[in-house]
């Protein structure tokens, strides 16, 4: 089908932040293409405004197929939300080559490849947008055990800035969202506090929706988000 609604691709949309973003965009009249590892298990399967596709950040072919299926189904692409990611709780002294390769493949190389594949379609949109859900760990290193993760998130933030420069003339805008702990499975396991005190996935979904709908004359580079207050954020 083709649609007059704006269309956004969202990686890692099976649960947590990605699912909340999908729900928010659908409620606001967007159509969504969701990249998940097991499409048949998606709660969005059967929604006429949602396309659920197999996506694996370690499988470049799945990225190409997902973009192609999105364009074939909807006929357009207006937004790309990089949400899929992983955490390996190791310091830079503990991390092995395999750890480095895995976390950088998922957190950096896959969103870079997806951006490359989706870019020509975003340039055709009236207001092409890329949103990278990174982390405050892409702005500072909070602990030794988050060192490897922070390295990958610093790189993800740099990717978002690199995309901003690429879209300077075409009007494709790129924004990086940098949250601290979020009330997801990963955030709850790491934060060691009541999940009701943390930033909620729905909070980030509202921010992503706002960024996607801003005009090109309101280009926001980064949005740090903290559930409370720390020294810098």
GROMACS .gro file of C-alpha atoms in nm:
model
  233
    1UNK     CA    1   0.000   0.000   0.000
    2UNK     CA    2   0.099   0.363  -0.029
    3UNK     CA    3   0.009   0.610   0.242
    4UNK     CA    4  -0.025   0.982   0.287
    5UNK     CA    5   0.073   0.940   0.651
    6UNK     CA    6   0.431   0.998   0.747
    7UNK     CA    7   0.630   0.677   0.789
    8UNK     CA    8   0.899   0.600   1.045
    9UNK     CA    9   1.127   0.301   1.076
   10UNK     CA   10   1.204   0.204   1.438
   11UNK     CA   11   1.468  -0.054   1.528
   12UNK     CA   12   1.440  -0.261   1.844
   13UNK     CA   13   1.064  -0.209   1.859
   14UNK     CA   14   0.958  -0.533   2.023
   15UNK     CA   15   0.936  -0.385   2.373
   16UNK     CA   16   1.053  -0.103   2.599
   17UNK     CA   17   1.149   0.227   2.440
   18UNK     CA   18   1.101   0.110   2.081
   19UNK     CA   19   0.750  -0.021   2.145
   20UNK     CA   20   0.657   0.300   2.329
   21UNK     CA   21   0.780   0.508   2.034
   22UNK     CA   22   0.574   0.296   1.796
   23UNK     CA   23   0.261   0.335   2.009
   24UNK     CA   24   0.307   0.712   2.031
   25UNK     CA   25   0.363   0.759   1.659
   26UNK     CA   26   0.064   0.541   1.570
   27UNK     CA   27  -0.152   0.744   1.808
   28UNK     CA   28  -0.033   1.063   1.636
   29UNK     CA   29  -0.125   0.941   1.289
   30UNK     CA   30   0.208   0.806   1.169
   31UNK     CA   31   0.259   0.472   0.999
   32UNK     CA   32   0.547   0.266   1.137
   33UNK     CA   33   0.783   0.001   1.008
   34UNK     CA   34   0.920  -0.195   1.300
   35UNK     CA   35   1.247  -0.386   1.300
   36UNK     CA   36   1.238  -0.680   1.543
   37UNK     CA   37   1.410  -1.014   1.573
   38UNK     CA   38   1.084  -1.217   1.590
   39UNK     CA   39   0.811  -1.044   1.388
   40UNK     CA   40   0.552  -1.311   1.461
   41UNK     CA   41   0.568  -1.224   1.833
   42UNK     CA   42   0.509  -0.851   1.785
   43UNK     CA   43   0.206  -0.695   1.952
   44UNK     CA   44   0.182  -0.468   1.646
   45UNK     CA   45   0.128  -0.754   1.400
   46UNK     CA   46  -0.205  -0.702   1.228
   47UNK     CA   47  -0.216  -0.326   1.281
   48UNK     CA   48  -0.296  -0.180   0.937
   49UNK     CA   49  -0.064   0.114   0.998
   50UNK     CA   50   0.227  -0.102   1.110
   51UNK     CA   51   0.465  -0.319   0.912
   52UNK     CA   52   0.664  -0.563   1.125
   53UNK     CA   53   0.988  -0.688   0.969
   54UNK     CA   54   1.271  -0.911   1.077
   55UNK     CA   55   1.576  -0.711   1.178
   56UNK     CA   56   1.897  -0.833   1.335
   57UNK     CA   57   2.176  -0.581   1.396
   58UNK     CA   58   2.430  -0.856   1.331
   59UNK     CA   59   2.280  -0.940   0.992
   60UNK     CA   60   2.342  -0.667   0.731
   61UNK     CA   61   2.114  -0.841   0.482
   62UNK     CA   62   1.821  -0.804   0.722
   63UNK     CA   63   1.883  -0.428   0.727
   64UNK     CA   64   1.872  -0.403   0.349
   65UNK     CA   65   1.561  -0.619   0.329
   66UNK     CA   66   1.385  -0.416   0.599
   67UNK     CA   67   1.440  -0.085   0.418
   68UNK     CA   68   1.331  -0.238   0.087
   69UNK     CA   69   1.017  -0.389   0.243
   70UNK     CA   70   0.930  -0.055   0.402
   71UNK     CA   71   0.949   0.133   0.073
   72UNK     CA   72   0.767  -0.142  -0.113
   73UNK     CA   73   0.485  -0.143   0.144
   74UNK     CA   74   0.443   0.227   0.221
   75UNK     CA   75   0.603   0.397  -0.078
   76UNK     CA   76   0.784   0.652   0.137
   77UNK     CA   77   1.007   0.706   0.441
   78UNK     CA   78   1.005   1.017   0.659
   79UNK     CA   79   1.183   0.913   0.978
   80UNK     CA   80   1.443   0.663   1.095
   81UNK     CA   81   1.471   0.590   1.468
   82UNK     CA   82   1.783   0.405   1.581
   83UNK     CA   83   1.672   0.244   1.905
   84UNK     CA   84   1.821  -0.106   1.905
   85UNK     CA   85   2.123  -0.143   2.129
   86UNK     CA   86   2.299  -0.359   2.383
   87UNK     CA   87   2.504  -0.333   2.701
   88UNK     CA   88   2.810  -0.537   2.801
   89UNK     CA   89   2.901  -0.440   3.160
   90UNK     CA   90   3.279  -0.450   3.133
   91UNK     CA   91   3.552  -0.199   3.194
   92UNK     CA   92   3.797  -0.108   2.921
   93UNK     CA   93   4.055  -0.323   3.103
   94UNK     CA   94   3.828  -0.627   3.115
   95UNK     CA   95   3.686  -0.610   2.763
   96UNK     CA   96   3.811  -0.857   2.506
   97UNK     CA   97   3.822  -0.813   2.130
   98UNK     CA   98   3.504  -1.017   2.088
   99UNK     CA   99   3.320  -0.790   2.333
  100UNK     CA  100   3.436  -0.479   2.148
  101UNK     CA  101   3.336  -0.620   1.810
  102UNK     CA  102   2.993  -0.729   1.931
  103UNK     CA  103   2.890  -0.406   2.102
  104UNK     CA  104   3.023  -0.185   1.822
  105UNK     CA  105   2.852  -0.401   1.559
  106UNK     CA  106   2.516  -0.357   1.733
  107UNK     CA  107   2.542  -0.001   1.867
  108UNK     CA  108   2.738   0.168   1.587
  109UNK     CA  109   2.789  -0.025   1.264
  110UNK     CA  110   2.430  -0.140   1.221
  111UNK     CA  111   2.273   0.208   1.259
  112UNK     CA  112   2.537   0.346   1.023
  113UNK     CA  113   2.447   0.088   0.759
  114UNK     CA  114   2.075   0.146   0.809
  115UNK     CA  115   2.125   0.520   0.767
  116UNK     CA  116   2.316   0.465   0.444
  117UNK     CA  117   2.040   0.244   0.305
  118UNK     CA  118   1.756   0.472   0.415
  119UNK     CA  119   1.920   0.805   0.329
  120UNK     CA  120   1.809   0.837  -0.036
  121UNK     CA  121   1.447   0.788   0.075
  122UNK     CA  122   1.480   1.037   0.361
  123UNK     CA  123   1.615   1.294   0.116
  124UNK     CA  124   1.301   1.254  -0.094
  125UNK     CA  125   1.077   1.327   0.205
  126UNK     CA  126   0.950   1.676   0.275
  127UNK     CA  127   1.105   1.656   0.622
  128UNK     CA  128   1.339   1.358   0.654
  129UNK     CA  129   1.449   1.290   1.010
  130UNK     CA  130   1.692   1.059   1.190
  131UNK     CA  131   1.671   1.009   1.566
  132UNK     CA  132   1.941   0.813   1.747
  133UNK     CA  133   1.850   0.688   2.094
  134UNK     CA  134   2.197   0.681   2.246
  135UNK     CA  135   2.267   0.729   2.618
  136UNK     CA  136   2.411   0.970   2.869
  137UNK     CA  137   2.696   0.720   2.862
  138UNK     CA  138   2.769   0.877   2.525
  139UNK     CA  139   2.840   1.203   2.706
  140UNK     CA  140   3.031   1.088   3.016
  141UNK     CA  141   3.173   0.768   3.167
  142UNK     CA  142   2.989   0.713   3.493
  143UNK     CA  143   3.170   0.403   3.620
  144UNK     CA  144   3.448   0.161   3.531
  145UNK     CA  145   3.196  -0.109   3.445
  146UNK     CA  146   3.024   0.113   3.190
  147UNK     CA  147   3.349   0.192   3.008
  148UNK     CA  148   3.306  -0.037   2.709
  149UNK     CA  149   2.940   0.056   2.672
  150UNK     CA  150   3.030   0.426   2.690
  151UNK     CA  151   3.286   0.385   2.413
  152UNK     CA  152   3.015   0.251   2.183
  153UNK     CA  153   2.769   0.522   2.282
  154UNK     CA  154   3.024   0.799   2.229
  155UNK     CA  155   3.060   0.656   1.879
  156UNK     CA  156   2.680   0.645   1.835
  157UNK     CA  157   2.661   1.013   1.932
  158UNK     CA  158   2.935   1.089   1.678
  159UNK     CA  159   2.736   0.898   1.415
  160UNK     CA  160   2.435   1.118   1.484
  161UNK     CA  161   2.646   1.431   1.446
  162UNK     CA  162   2.799   1.296   1.127
  163UNK     CA  163   2.449   1.247   0.987
  164UNK     CA  164   2.359   1.603   1.085
  165UNK     CA  165   2.642   1.730   0.870
  166UNK     CA  166   2.540   1.505   0.580
  167UNK     CA  167   2.188   1.649   0.589
  168UNK     CA  168   2.286   2.013   0.619
  169UNK     CA  169   2.195   2.104   0.262
  170UNK     CA  170   1.927   1.845   0.187
  171UNK     CA  171   1.725   1.927   0.498
  172UNK     CA  172   1.745   1.582   0.656
  173UNK     CA  173   1.785   1.655   1.026
  174UNK     CA  174   1.952   1.428   1.283
  175UNK     CA  175   1.901   1.441   1.660
  176UNK     CA  176   2.060   1.230   1.934
  177UNK     CA  177   1.857   1.148   2.246
  178UNK     CA  178   2.082   1.071   2.546
  179UNK     CA  179   1.885   0.923   2.836
  180UNK     CA  180   2.013   0.799   3.168
  181UNK     CA  181   1.838   0.496   3.324
  182UNK     CA  182   1.501   0.418   3.169
  183UNK     CA  183   1.241   0.185   3.317
  184UNK     CA  184   1.307  -0.101   3.076
  185UNK     CA  185   1.435  -0.452   3.141
  186UNK     CA  186   1.795  -0.333   3.100
  187UNK     CA  187   1.749  -0.010   3.293
  188UNK     CA  188   1.572  -0.177   3.583
  189UNK     CA  189   1.850  -0.435   3.612
  190UNK     CA  190   2.123  -0.170   3.619
  191UNK     CA  191   1.970   0.118   3.814
  192UNK     CA  192   1.916  -0.058   4.146
  193UNK     CA  193   1.616   0.161   4.234
  194UNK     CA  194   1.239   0.158   4.200
  195UNK     CA  195   1.143   0.167   3.834
  196UNK     CA  196   0.880   0.433   3.903
  197UNK     CA  197   1.165   0.674   3.982
  198UNK     CA  198   1.325   0.628   3.640
  199UNK     CA  199   1.253   0.795   3.308
  200UNK     CA  200   0.966   0.604   3.150
  201UNK     CA  201   0.971   0.471   2.791
  202UNK     CA  202   0.665   0.684   2.723
  203UNK     CA  203   0.860   0.995   2.823
  204UNK     CA  204   1.120   0.926   2.556
  205UNK     CA  205   0.847   0.844   2.304
  206UNK     CA  206   0.702   1.193   2.351
  207UNK     CA  207   1.046   1.346   2.293
  208UNK     CA  208   1.109   1.139   1.979
  209UNK     CA  209   0.770   1.234   1.839
  210UNK     CA  210   0.838   1.602   1.902
  211UNK     CA  211   1.177   1.584   1.729
  212UNK     CA  212   1.035   1.403   1.427
  213UNK     CA  213   0.775   1.675   1.374
  214UNK     CA  214   1.000   1.978   1.414
  215UNK     CA  215   1.056   2.188   1.100
  216UNK     CA  216   1.400   2.192   0.941
  217UNK     CA  217   1.448   2.542   1.078
  218UNK     CA  218   1.448   2.399   1.432
  219UNK     CA  219   1.741   2.158   1.423
  220UNK     CA  220   1.827   2.010   1.763
  221UNK     CA  221   2.159   1.828   1.791
  222UNK     CA  222   2.128   1.654   2.128
  223UNK     CA  223   1.875   1.609   2.407
  224UNK     CA  224   2.018   1.477   2.735
  225UNK     CA  225   1.752   1.322   2.960
  226UNK     CA  226   1.797   1.230   3.326
  227UNK     CA  227   1.541   1.086   3.567
  228UNK     CA  228   1.673   1.321   3.836
  229UNK     CA  229   1.974   1.553   3.845
  230UNK     CA  230   2.344   1.476   3.839
  231UNK     CA  231   2.642   1.710   3.826
  232UNK     CA  232   2.634   1.777   3.452
  233UNK     CA  233   2.298   1.641   3.334
   0.00000   0.00000   0.00000
